[in-house]
Tab-separated table of C-alpha atoms in Angstrom:
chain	number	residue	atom	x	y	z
A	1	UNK	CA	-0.256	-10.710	6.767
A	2	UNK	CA	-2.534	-11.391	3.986
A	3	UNK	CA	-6.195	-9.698	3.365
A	4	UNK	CA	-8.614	-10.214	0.774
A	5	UNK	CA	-8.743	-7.052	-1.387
A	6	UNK	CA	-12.182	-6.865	-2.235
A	7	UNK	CA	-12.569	-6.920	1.738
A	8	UNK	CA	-9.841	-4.114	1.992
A	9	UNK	CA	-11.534	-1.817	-0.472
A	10	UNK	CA	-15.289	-2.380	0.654
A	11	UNK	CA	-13.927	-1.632	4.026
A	12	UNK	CA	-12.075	1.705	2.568
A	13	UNK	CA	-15.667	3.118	1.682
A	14	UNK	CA	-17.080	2.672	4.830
A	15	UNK	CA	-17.755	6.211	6.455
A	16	UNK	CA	-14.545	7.313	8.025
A	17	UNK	CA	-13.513	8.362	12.063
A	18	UNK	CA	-11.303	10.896	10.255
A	19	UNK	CA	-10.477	12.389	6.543
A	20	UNK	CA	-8.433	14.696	4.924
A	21	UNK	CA	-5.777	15.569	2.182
A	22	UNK	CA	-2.592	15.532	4.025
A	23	UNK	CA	0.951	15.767	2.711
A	24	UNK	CA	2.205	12.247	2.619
A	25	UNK	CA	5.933	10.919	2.115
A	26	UNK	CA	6.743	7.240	1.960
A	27	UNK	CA	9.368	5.349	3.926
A	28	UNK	CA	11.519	5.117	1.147
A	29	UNK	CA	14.999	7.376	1.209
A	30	UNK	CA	14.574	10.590	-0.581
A	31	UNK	CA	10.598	10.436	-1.225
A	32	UNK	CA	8.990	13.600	-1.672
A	33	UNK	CA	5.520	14.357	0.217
A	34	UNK	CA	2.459	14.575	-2.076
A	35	UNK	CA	-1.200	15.359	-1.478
A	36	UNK	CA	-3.234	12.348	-0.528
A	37	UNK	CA	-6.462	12.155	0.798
A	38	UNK	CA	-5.946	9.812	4.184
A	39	UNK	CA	-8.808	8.064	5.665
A	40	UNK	CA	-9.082	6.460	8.746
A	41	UNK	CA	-11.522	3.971	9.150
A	42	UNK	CA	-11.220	1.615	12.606
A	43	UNK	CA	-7.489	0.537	12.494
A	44	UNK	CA	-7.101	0.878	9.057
A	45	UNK	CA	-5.112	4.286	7.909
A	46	UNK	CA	-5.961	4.323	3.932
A	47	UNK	CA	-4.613	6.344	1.530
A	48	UNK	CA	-6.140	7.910	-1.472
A	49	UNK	CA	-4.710	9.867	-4.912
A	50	UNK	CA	-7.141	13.029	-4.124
A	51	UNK	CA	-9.001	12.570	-7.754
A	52	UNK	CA	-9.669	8.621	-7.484
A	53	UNK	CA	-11.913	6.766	-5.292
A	54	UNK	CA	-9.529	2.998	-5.056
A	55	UNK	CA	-7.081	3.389	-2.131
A	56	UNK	CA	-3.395	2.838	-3.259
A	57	UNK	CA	-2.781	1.600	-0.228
A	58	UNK	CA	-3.568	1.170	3.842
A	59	UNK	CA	-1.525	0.940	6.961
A	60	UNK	CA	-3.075	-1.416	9.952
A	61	UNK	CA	-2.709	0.755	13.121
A	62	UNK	CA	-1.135	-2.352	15.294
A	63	UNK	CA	1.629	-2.505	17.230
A	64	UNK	CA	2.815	1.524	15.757
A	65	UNK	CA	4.049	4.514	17.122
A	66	UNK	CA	2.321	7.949	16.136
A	67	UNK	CA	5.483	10.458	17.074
A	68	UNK	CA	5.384	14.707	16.656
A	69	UNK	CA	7.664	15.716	13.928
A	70	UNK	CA	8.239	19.232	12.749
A	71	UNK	CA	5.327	22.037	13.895
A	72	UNK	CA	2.842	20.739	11.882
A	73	UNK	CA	3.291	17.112	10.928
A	74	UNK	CA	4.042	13.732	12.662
A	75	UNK	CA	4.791	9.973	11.391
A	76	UNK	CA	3.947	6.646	11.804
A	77	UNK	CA	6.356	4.274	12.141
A	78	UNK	CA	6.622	0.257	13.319
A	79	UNK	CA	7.703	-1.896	15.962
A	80	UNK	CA	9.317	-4.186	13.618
A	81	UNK	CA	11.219	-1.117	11.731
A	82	UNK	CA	10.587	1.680	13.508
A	83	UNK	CA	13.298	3.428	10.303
A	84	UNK	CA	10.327	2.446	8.262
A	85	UNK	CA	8.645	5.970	9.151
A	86	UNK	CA	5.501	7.536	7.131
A	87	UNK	CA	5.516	11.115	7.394
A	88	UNK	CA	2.376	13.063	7.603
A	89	UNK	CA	1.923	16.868	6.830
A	90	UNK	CA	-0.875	18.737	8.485
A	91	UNK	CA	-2.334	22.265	7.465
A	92	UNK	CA	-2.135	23.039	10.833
A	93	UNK	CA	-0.938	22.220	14.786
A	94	UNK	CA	-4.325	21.579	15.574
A	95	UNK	CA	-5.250	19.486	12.753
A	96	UNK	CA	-1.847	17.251	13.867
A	97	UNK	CA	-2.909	17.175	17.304
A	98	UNK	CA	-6.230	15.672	16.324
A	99	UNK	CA	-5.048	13.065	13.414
A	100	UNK	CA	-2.490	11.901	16.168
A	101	UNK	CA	-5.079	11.230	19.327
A	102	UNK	CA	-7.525	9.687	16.707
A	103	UNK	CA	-4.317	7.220	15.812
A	104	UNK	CA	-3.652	6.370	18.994
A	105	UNK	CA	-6.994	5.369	19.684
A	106	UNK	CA	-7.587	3.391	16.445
A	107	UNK	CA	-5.684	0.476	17.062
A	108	UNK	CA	-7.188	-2.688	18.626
A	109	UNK	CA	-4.845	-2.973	21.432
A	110	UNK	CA	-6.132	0.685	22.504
A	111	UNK	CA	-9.981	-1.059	22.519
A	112	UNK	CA	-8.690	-3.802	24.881
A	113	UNK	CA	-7.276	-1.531	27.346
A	114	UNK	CA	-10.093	0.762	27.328
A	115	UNK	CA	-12.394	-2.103	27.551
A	116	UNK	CA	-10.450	-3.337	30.540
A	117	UNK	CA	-10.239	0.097	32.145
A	118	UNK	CA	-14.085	0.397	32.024
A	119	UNK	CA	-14.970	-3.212	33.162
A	120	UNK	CA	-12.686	-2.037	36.034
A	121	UNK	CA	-14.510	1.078	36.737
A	122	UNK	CA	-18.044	-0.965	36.726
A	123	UNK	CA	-16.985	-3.643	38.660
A	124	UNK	CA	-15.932	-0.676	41.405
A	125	UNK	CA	-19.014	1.280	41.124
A	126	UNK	CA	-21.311	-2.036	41.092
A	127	UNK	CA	-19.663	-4.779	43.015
A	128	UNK	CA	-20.392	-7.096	39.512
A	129	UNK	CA	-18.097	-8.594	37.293
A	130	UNK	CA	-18.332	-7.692	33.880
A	131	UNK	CA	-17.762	-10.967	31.193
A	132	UNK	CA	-16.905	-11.737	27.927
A	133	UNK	CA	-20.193	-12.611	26.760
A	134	UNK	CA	-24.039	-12.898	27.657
A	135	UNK	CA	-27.060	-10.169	27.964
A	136	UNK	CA	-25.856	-6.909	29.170
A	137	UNK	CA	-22.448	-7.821	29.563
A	138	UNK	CA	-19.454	-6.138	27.586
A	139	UNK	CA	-17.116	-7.770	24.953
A	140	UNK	CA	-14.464	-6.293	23.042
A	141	UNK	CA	-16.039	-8.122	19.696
A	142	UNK	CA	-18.701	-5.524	20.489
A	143	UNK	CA	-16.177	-2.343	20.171
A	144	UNK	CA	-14.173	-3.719	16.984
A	145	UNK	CA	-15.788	-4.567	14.001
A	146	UNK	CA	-12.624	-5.143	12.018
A	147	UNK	CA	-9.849	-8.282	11.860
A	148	UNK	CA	-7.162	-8.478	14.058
A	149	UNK	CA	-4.041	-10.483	13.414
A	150	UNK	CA	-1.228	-11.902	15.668
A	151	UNK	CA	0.527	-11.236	11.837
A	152	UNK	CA	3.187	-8.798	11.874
A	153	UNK	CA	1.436	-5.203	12.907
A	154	UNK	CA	1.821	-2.301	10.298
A	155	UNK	CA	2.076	-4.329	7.167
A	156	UNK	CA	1.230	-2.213	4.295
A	157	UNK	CA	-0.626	-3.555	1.343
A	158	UNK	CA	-0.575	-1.647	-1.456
A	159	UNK	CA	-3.928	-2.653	-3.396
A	160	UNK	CA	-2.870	-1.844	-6.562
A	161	UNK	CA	-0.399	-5.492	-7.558
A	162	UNK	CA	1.811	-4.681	-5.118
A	163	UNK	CA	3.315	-7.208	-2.444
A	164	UNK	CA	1.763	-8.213	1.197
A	165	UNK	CA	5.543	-8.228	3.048
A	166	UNK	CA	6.294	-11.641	4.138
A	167	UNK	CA	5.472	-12.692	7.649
């Protein structure tokens, strides 16, 4: 999946749903957690040296699973590798609980189902079908403001010369 990195980064400064230096340990065997300051900003998960404002790097929050891991922490791994794991450390359970719902709600295909869910619930409380388009009427390009790819989900790209994984 490629994406334009000015793109990436001017979308990296955008206010964030969520933020917070975290304890954060690559996918890579024997990787130690450090400090990052993680941002999440639609369906994009970036991640930030706590002293510099460029990201080193983002995860897209498609086709993932947010899991529990010790008291405390949880990961973020992929359908395509789900060994490929991300490890998170929270300060607290709480603060886990919340990074994890806000995760599960950030990706795209969350939007769709909610969207679908509600147009559901009006259409039973009106009697009127809810479209895609028009005055009044809901669309999902509405809810999402960011890309979405048919691209293989999770990809990282690291903004600093490093590689966007093949598709």
């Amino acid at each position: 999946m490629r994406y334009n990195e000015k793109e990436l980064q001017a979308l990296s400064r955008q206010p964030a749903e969520m933020a917070a230096e975290l304890g954060m340990r690559g996918p890579k065997k024997g990787s130690v957690a450090k400090r990052r300051l993680v941002k999440l900003v639609v369906n994009f998960l970036f991640y930030f040296r706590p002293d510099e404002a460029e990201p080193l790097g983002a995860l897209l929050l498609e086709r993932c699973r947010v899991a529990q891991e010790e008291p405390g922490g949880f990961s973020i791994s992929f359908v395509e590798d789900l060994s490929r794991k991300y490890h998170f450390e929270c300060c607290s359970q709480e603060q886990c609980q919340e990074w994890m719902e806000a995760l599960q709600r950030a990706s795209y295909e969350y939007m769709r189902r909610s969207l679908i869910f509600y147009r559901n619930e009006i259409r039973k409380m009106t009697g009127k079908v809810c479209g895609a388009g028009g005055t009044g009427q809901f669309s999902l390009a509405l809810l999402t403001t960011t890309v979405h790819s048919t691209g293989p989900a999770g990809a990282v790209r690291h903004l600093r010369g490093g590689q966007v994984p093949a598709e």
